[in-house]
Structures are given as structure tokens and as C-alpha cells.
Tab-separated table of C-alpha atoms in Angstrom:
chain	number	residue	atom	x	y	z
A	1	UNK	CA	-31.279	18.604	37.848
A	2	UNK	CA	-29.267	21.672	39.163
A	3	UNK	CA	-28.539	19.470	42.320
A	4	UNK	CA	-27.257	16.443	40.006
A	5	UNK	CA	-25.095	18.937	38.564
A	6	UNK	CA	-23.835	20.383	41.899
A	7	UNK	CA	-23.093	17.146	42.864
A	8	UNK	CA	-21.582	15.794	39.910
A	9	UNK	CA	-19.023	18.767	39.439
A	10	UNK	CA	-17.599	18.449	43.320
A	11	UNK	CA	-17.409	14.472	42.613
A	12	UNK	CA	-15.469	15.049	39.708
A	13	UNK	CA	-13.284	17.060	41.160
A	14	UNK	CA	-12.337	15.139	43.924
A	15	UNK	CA	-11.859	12.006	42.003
A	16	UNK	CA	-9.985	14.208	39.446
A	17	UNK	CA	-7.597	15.302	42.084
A	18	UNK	CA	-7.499	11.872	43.725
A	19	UNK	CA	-6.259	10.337	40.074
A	20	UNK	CA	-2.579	8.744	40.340
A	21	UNK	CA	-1.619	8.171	37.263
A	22	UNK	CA	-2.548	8.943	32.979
A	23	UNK	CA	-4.426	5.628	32.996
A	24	UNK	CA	-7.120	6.146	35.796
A	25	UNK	CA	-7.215	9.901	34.754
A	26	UNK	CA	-8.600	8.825	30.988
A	27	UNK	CA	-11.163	6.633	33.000
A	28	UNK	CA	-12.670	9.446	35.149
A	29	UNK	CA	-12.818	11.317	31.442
A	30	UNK	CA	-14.886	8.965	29.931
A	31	UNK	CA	-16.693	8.148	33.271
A	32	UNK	CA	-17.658	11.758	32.604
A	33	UNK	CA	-17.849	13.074	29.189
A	34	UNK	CA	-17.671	9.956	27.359
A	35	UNK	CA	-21.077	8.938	25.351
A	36	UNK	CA	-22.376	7.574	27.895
A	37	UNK	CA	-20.748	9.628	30.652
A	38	UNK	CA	-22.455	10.794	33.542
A	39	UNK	CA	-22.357	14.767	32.222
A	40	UNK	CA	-23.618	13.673	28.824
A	41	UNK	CA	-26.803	11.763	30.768
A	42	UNK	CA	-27.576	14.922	32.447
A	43	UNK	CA	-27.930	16.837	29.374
A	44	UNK	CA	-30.013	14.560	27.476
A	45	UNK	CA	-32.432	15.116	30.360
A	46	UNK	CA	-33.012	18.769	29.513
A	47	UNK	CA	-35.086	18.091	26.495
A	48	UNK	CA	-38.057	17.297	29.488
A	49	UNK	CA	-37.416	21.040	30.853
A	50	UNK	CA	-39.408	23.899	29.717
A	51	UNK	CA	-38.545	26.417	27.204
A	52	UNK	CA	-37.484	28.785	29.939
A	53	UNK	CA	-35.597	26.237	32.052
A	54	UNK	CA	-33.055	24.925	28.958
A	55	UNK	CA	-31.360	27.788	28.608
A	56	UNK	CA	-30.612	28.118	32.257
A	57	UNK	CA	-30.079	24.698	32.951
A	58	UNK	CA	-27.579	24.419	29.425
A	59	UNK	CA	-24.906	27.089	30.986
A	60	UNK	CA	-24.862	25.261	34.234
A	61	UNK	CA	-23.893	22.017	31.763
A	62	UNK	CA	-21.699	23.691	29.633
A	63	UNK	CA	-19.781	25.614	33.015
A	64	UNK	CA	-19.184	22.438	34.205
A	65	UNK	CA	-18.269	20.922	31.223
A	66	UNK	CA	-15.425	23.707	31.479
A	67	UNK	CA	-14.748	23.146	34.828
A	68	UNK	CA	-14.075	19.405	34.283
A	69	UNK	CA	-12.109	19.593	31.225
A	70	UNK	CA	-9.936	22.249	32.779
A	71	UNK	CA	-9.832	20.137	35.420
A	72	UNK	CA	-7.964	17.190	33.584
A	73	UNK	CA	-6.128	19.500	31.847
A	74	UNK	CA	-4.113	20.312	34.804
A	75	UNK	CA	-4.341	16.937	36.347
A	76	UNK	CA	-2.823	15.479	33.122
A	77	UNK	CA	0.151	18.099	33.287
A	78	UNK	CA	0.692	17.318	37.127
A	79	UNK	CA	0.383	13.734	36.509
A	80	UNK	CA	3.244	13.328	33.176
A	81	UNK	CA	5.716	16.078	35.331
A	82	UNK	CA	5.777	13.639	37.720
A	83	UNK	CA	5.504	10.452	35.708
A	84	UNK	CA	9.209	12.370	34.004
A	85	UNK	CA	10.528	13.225	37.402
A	86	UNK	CA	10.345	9.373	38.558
A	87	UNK	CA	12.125	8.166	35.030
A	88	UNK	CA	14.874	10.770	35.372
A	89	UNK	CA	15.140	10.050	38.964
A	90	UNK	CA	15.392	5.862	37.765
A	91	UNK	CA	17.550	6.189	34.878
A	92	UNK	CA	20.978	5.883	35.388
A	93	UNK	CA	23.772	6.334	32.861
A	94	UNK	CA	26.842	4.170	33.027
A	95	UNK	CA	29.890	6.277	31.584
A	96	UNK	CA	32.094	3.568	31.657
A	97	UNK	CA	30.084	1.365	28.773
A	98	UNK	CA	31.371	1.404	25.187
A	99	UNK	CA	30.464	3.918	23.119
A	100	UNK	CA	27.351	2.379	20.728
A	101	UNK	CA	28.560	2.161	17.250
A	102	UNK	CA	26.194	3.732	13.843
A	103	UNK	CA	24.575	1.027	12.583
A	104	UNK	CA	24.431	1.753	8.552
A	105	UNK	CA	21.170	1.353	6.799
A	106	UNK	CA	20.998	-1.156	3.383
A	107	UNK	CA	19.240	-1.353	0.424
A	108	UNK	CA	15.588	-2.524	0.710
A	109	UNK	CA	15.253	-5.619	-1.043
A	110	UNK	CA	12.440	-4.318	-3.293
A	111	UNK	CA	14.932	-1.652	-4.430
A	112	UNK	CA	17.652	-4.025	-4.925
A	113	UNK	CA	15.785	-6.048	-6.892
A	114	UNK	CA	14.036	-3.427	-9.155
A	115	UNK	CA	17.407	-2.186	-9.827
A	116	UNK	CA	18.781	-5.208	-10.600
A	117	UNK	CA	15.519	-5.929	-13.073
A	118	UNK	CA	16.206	-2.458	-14.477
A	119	UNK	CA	20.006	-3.157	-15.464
A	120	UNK	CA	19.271	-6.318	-17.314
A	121	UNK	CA	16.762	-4.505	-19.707
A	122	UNK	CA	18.429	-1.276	-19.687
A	123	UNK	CA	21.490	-4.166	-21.506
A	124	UNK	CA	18.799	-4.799	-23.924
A	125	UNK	CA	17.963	-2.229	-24.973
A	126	UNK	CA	15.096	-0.872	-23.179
A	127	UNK	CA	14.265	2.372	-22.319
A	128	UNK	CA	12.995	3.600	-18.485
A	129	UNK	CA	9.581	5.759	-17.947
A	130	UNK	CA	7.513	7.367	-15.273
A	131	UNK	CA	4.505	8.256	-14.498
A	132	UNK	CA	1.520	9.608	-12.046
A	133	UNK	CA	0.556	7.411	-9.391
A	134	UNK	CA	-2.419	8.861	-9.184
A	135	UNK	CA	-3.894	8.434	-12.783
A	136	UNK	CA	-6.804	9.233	-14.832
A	137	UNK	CA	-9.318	6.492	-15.720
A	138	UNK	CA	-9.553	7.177	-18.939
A	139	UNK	CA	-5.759	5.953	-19.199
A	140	UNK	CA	-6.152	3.189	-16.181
A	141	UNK	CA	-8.802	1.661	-18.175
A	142	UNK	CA	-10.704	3.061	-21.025
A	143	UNK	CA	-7.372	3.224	-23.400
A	144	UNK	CA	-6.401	-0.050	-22.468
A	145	UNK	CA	-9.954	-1.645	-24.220
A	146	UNK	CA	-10.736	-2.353	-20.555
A	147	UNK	CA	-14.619	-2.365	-20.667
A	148	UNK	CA	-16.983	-0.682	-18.254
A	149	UNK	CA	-17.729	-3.937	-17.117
A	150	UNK	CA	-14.490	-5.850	-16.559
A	151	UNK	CA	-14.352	-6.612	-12.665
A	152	UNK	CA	-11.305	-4.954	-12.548
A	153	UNK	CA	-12.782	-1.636	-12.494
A	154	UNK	CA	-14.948	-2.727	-9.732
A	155	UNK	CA	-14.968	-0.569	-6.195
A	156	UNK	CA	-13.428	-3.531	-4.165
A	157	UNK	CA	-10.373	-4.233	-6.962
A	158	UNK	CA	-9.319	-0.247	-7.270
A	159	UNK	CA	-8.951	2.958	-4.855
A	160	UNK	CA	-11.388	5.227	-6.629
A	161	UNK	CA	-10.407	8.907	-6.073
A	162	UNK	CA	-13.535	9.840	-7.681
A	163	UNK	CA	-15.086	8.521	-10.894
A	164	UNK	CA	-12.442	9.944	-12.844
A	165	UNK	CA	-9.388	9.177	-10.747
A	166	UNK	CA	-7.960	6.234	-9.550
A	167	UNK	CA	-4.908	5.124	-7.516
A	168	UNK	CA	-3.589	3.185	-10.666
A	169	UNK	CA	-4.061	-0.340	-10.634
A	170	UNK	CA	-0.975	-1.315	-12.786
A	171	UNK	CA	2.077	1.159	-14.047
A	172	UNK	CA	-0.046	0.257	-18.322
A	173	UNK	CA	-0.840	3.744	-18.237
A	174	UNK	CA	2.438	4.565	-18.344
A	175	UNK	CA	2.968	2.546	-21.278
A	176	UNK	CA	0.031	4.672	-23.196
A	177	UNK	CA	1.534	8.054	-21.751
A	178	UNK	CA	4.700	6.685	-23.715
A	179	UNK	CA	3.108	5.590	-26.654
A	180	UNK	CA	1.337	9.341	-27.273
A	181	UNK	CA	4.719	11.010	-27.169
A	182	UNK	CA	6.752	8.627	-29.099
A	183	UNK	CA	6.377	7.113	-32.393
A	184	UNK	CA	7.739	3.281	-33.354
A	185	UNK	CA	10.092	1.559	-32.941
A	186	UNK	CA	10.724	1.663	-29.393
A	187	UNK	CA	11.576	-0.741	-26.474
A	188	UNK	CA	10.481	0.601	-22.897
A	189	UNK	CA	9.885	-0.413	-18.998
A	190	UNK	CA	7.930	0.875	-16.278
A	191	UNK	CA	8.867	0.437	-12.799
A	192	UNK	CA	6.669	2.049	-10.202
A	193	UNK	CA	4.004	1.619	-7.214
A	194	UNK	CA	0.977	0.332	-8.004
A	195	UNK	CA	-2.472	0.305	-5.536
A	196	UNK	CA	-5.115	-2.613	-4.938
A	197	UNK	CA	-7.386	-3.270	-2.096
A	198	UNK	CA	-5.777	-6.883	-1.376
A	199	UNK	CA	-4.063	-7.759	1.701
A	200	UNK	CA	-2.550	-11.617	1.978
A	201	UNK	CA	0.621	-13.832	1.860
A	202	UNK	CA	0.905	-12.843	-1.619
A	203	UNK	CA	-0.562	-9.883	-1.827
A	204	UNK	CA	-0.516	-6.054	-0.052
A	205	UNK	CA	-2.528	-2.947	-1.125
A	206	UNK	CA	0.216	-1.340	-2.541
A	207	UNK	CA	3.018	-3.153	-4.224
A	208	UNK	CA	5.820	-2.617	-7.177
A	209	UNK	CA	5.601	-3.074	-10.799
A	210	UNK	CA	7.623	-3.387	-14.134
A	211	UNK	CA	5.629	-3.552	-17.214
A	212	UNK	CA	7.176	-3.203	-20.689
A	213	UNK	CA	7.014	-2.654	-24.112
A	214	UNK	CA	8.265	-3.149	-27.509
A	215	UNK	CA	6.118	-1.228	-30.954
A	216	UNK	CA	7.507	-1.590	-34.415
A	217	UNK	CA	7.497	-3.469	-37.560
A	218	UNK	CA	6.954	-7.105	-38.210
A	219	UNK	CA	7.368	-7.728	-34.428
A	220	UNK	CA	6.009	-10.986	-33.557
A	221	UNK	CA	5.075	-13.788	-31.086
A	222	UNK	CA	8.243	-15.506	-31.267
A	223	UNK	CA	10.437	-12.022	-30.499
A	224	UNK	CA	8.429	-11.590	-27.670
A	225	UNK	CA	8.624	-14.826	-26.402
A	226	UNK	CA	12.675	-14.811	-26.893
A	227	UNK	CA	12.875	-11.938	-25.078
A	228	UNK	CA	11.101	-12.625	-21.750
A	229	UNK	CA	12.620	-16.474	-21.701
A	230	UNK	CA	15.961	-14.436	-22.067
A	231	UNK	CA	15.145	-11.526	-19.083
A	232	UNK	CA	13.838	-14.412	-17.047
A	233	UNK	CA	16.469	-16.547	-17.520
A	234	UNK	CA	18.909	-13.645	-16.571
A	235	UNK	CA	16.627	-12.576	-13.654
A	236	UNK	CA	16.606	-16.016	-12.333
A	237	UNK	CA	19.270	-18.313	-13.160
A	238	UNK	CA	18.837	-21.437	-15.175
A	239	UNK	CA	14.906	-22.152	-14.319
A	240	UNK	CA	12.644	-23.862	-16.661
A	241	UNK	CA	9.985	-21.285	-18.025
A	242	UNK	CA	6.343	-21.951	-19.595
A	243	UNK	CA	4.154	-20.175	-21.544
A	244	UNK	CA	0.135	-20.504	-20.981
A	245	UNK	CA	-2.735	-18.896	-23.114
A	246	UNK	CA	-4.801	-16.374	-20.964
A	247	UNK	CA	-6.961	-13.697	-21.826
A	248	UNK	CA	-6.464	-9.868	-21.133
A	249	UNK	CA	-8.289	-7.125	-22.779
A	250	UNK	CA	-5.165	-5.093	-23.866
A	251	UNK	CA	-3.283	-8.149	-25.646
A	252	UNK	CA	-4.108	-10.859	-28.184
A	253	UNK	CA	-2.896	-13.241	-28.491
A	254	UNK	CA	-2.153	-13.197	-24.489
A	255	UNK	CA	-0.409	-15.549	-21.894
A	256	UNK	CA	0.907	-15.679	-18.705
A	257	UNK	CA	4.132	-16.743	-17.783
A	258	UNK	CA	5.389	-19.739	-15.797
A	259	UNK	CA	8.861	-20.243	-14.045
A	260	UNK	CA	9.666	-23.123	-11.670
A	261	UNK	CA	9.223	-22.539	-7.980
A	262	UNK	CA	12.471	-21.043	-6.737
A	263	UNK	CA	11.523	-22.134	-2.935
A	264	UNK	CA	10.882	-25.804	-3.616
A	265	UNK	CA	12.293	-26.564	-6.814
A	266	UNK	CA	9.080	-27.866	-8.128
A	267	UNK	CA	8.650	-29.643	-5.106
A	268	UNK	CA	5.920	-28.321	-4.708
A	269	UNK	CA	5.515	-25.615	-1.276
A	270	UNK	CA	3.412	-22.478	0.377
A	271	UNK	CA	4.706	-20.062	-2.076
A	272	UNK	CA	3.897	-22.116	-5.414
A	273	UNK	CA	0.548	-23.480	-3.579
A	274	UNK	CA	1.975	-27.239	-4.090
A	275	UNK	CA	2.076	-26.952	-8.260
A	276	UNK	CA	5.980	-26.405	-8.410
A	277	UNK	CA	5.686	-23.661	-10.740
A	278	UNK	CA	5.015	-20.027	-9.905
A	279	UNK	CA	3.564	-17.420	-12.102
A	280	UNK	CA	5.793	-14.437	-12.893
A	281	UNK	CA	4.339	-12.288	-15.296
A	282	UNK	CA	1.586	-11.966	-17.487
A	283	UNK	CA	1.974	-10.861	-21.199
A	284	UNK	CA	1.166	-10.734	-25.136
A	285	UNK	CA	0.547	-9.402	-28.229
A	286	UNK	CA	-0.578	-5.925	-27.728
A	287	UNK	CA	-4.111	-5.322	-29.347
A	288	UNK	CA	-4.795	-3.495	-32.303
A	289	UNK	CA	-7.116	-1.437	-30.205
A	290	UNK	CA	-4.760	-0.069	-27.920
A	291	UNK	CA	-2.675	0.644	-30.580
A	292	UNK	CA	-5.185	2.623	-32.549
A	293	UNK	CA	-6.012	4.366	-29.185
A	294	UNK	CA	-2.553	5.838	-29.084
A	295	UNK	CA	-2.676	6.609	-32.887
A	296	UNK	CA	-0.640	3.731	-34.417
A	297	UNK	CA	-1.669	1.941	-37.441
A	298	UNK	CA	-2.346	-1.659	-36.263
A	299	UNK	CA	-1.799	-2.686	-39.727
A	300	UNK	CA	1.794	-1.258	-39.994
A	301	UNK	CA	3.209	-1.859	-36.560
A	302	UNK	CA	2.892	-4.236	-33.569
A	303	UNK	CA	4.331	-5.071	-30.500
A	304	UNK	CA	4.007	-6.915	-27.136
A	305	UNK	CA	3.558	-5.954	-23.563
A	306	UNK	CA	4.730	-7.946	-20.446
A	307	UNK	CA	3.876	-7.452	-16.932
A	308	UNK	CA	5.389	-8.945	-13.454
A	309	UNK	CA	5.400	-8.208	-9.704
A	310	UNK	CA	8.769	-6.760	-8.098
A	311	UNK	CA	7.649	-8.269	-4.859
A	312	UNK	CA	6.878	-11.948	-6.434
A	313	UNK	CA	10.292	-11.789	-8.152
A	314	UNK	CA	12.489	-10.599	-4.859
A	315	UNK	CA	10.570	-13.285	-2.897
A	316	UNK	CA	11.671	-15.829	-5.629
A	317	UNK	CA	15.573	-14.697	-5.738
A	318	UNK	CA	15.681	-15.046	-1.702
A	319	UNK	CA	13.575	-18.082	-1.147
A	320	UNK	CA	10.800	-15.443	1.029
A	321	UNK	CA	7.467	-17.043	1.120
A	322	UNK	CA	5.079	-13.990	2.501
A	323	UNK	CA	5.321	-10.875	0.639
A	324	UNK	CA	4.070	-8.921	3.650
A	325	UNK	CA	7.255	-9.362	5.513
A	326	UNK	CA	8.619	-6.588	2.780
A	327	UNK	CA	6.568	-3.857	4.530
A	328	UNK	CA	6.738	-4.711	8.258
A	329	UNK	CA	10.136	-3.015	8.776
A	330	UNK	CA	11.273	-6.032	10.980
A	331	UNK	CA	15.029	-4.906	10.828
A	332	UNK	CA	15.649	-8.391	12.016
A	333	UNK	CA	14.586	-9.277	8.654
A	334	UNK	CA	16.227	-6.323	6.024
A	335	UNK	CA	19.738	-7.001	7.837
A	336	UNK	CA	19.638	-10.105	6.347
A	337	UNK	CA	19.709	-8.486	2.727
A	338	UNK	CA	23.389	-6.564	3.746
């Protein structure tokens, strides 16, 4: 074994100092301390050596180990000196070219467009609120009568932190973080990141939100329905706009929210999978038991909540049919949004 390792440290320096360029020198590394590199062979062979031997045998191993990695070391340096000298040598600058002009950075779309959502309920009347993206589940779930069961709070639907924590799932908890510092009435949004573990043409792991609000008295089903035909209406033009009965645990009576497809017209396309209608937001009466979780009396106020995707609503406004193309920094694709 000691002549193995004899001869494997004067091969490995010669092909060390033979190496011509970064490529071929990461080769001989692996060739020779990689897994299954010829160093790493030798040592598994000393657990067949005797007690006494091991020792003995391990600093020979770990000496050349040394010598080897020093070895590359300097190699490596030799090797990007002159790999610098060659591009310096190559590079030539022309002095008589124009001077390259600053090219000025835009808005992001998603920005653009969750300002432009802002100002239209900021006009009525809405208030704007923050909160942790990093939330507790007692707020991500439990105070939004989200059971222990609801598939939602499954591993593969939410970034667990730890079984208290979560990346939050939707900007609600906001919404309760409001409600336990403010009494009724009150009109609120909440715009903000929110984290899921999907990733297609409609989806990403981490994506915008704008949920909002409205507590007080005698507010009913057809305020809340006036108000987010209104927003939508002055979010997206002149579209037609449907209401259908869903179920969520935080709202009852709930539904989601209809517009026509922006891309196609109701044609029918990628983006509204053929139907001609897209969905835009989910929404509805918010249940008593939310609002006795946030220490309301159901039976003296109510309210409704609403829900929709910035990224759904920016690809609607500029006809975009993958949401991915948001986060791929393609500037050939933001300079179109100047």
C-alpha cells in the first residue's frame, strides 16, 4: 500500500503540472480525491491493515492528501494568471467608438400594477396594511377557522418554518393583525408577497397579493358585490364580471369571481384554458367565526373579504400568458413595460 501511495503522489504530480487549463485541472481533482478517486480507494483499503499499521499508513494518506491539494492550489493560480494574461493580451479597446449611453431602469410590471390596484382603492376609501412575511400559524390558519385538516395546511401546499411558523400562504393574516388593533367600521387592503410550493404557467412559489376588507354595521352581500364589480371594472376596463358560489372556511356565504378573458376576449385561449373567462379573485361574507376570533360581535357587525393575484391581474392588463416570465429578468421583456 505504501508503494501505491508512492506511486500515486509522483503521478499526480506530474499530471498536475502537465494540466493546461481550469477544465482538465478539476478532472485530475476528482480523478483523485473525488468519491471514487484513486486517493479515496487507497484509504478504504486500510481498514484490512492491522491496528499498528493504520496509523502509519493514515499519515502517509493524509501527507499526500496535502501534497495534492497544495498541489492544485498552485496549479489553479498558475493556470487563471495566465488564462488573464491571454484575455488582456486579446482584448482590444477601440477609443474611437461612441461613448455607451446609461440605459435607465423602469418600473417592474408587478409594481406598476400593485400601485395602480392600490390608487383605485386608496379613491375608495380603503385603508393600506402590512405585515410579517414570515407569520405565525396560529394567524395563517387557526384564526382564519382553517381546520387542522384542510389540505391547505398540508407540507406540499406551505413552506413550514417549523410547526409554528410558516412562510404565509396568503397576506389574511394581515387582515386579522388589523382586525385586533382596530375596532369597526373600517375598509382596508393588503398588498404583499405571499409563498407556495407551486411552480407553472400560472403559478411560481412566491407571488403578490391584495386581499381586503370591509367590518361594520348592516354590511351586506350586495355592498360587497358593488364594490368589487366597481374595482374590477376600474382595474380592467369595461369587462363583463360573474359571480360563482364556492366554499372557503373564512367566508360564508363565499364566491369566486369571474371576469372575461382579457387575452382572447372570450375566445377562448392558453391563459383562460379555452372557457373565455378567467378567475380573478376569490371572496365573501366574512364568517362569524373569524370575527369572534378577533373579538367582534358577529351579531352586531359584518363584513366581507376579497382576495386576487397581482400577477394574474398584470398578465390580464398586458395580454401576458405565463406568469413566470415576471421573474426571469429577461430585460428583453421589462423594456417593453417603459
Amino acid at each position: 500500500m505504501k508503494e501505491k501511495v508512492a506511486q500515486l503522489r509522483e503521478s499526480a504530480g506530474i499530471s498536475i503540472s502537465q494540466a493546461e487549463s481550469l477544465q482538465q485541472l478539476d478532472e485530475i481533482r476528482i480523478k483523485l480525491l473525488g468519491k471514487k478517486g484513486a486517493l479515496t480507494e487507497i484509504s478504504k483499503g486500510m481498514r484490512d491493515l492491522t491496528p499498528a499499521e493504520r496509523p502509519v499508513m493514515g499519515q502517509l494518506v493524509n501527507e499526500t492528501r496535502e501534497f495534492i491539494n497544495k498541489a492544485l492550489e498552485e496549479k489553479n493560480s498558475e493556470l487563471k494568471e495566465k488564462e488573464k494574461n491571454a484575455r488582456l493580451a486579446n482584448e482590444v479597446i477601440d477609443i474611437t467608438l461612441p461613448g455607451k449611453r446609461n440605459v435607465l431602469g423602469t418600473t417592474h410590471p408587478i409594481t406598476e400594477t400593485m400601485d395602480f390596484m392600490k390608487n383605485i382603492f386608496i379613491e375608495m376609501g380603503f385603508d393600506i396594511a402590512d405585515g410579517p412575511e414570515v407569520e405565525k400559524v396560529a394567524l395563517n390558519f387557526d384564526a382564519l377557522n382553517i381546520p387542522e385538516t384542510h389540505p391547505s395546511r398540508d407540507i406540499t401546499d406551505t413552506f413550514y418554518i417549523n410547526e409554528e411558523v410558516v412562510l404565509r400562504t396568503q397576506t389574511s393574516p394581515v387582515q386579522i393583525r388589523y382586525m385586533q388593533k382596530h375596532k369597526p367600521p373600517f375598509r382596508m387592503i393588503c398588498p404583499g408577497k405571499v409563498y407556495r410550493p407551486d411552480y407553472d404557467i400560472s403559478h411560481t412559489p412566491m407571488f403578490h397579493q391584495m386581499e381586503g376588507l370591509m367590518v361594520g354595521e348592516n354590511i351586506s352581500f350586495a355592498n360587497f358585490k358593488a364594490i368589487l364589480t366597481q374595482s374590477l371594472k376600474r382595474i380592467f376596463g369595461d369587462t363583463e364580471v360573474r359571480f360563482r358560489p364556492h366554499f372557503f372556511p373564512f367566508t360564508e356565504p363565499s364566491a369566486e369571481v369571474d371576469i372575461q378573458c382579457a387575452v382572447c376576449k372570450g375566445k377562448g385561449c392558453r391563459m383562460c384554458k379555452d372557457s373565455g373567462w378567467v378567475e380573478i379573485m376569490g371572496c365573501g361574507m366574512v364568517d362569524p367565526e373569524v370575527l369572534k376570533a378577533v373579538g367582534y360581535d358577529p351579531d352586531e357587525v359584518s363584513g366581507f373579504a376579497f382576495g386576487m393575484g397581482i400577477e394574474r391581474v398584470a398578465m390580464l392588463r398586458h395580454g401576458i400568458n405565463d406568469l413566470r416570465a415576471f421573474f426571469e429578468n429577461d430585460v428583453r421583456f421589462l423594456k417593453q413595460f417603459k
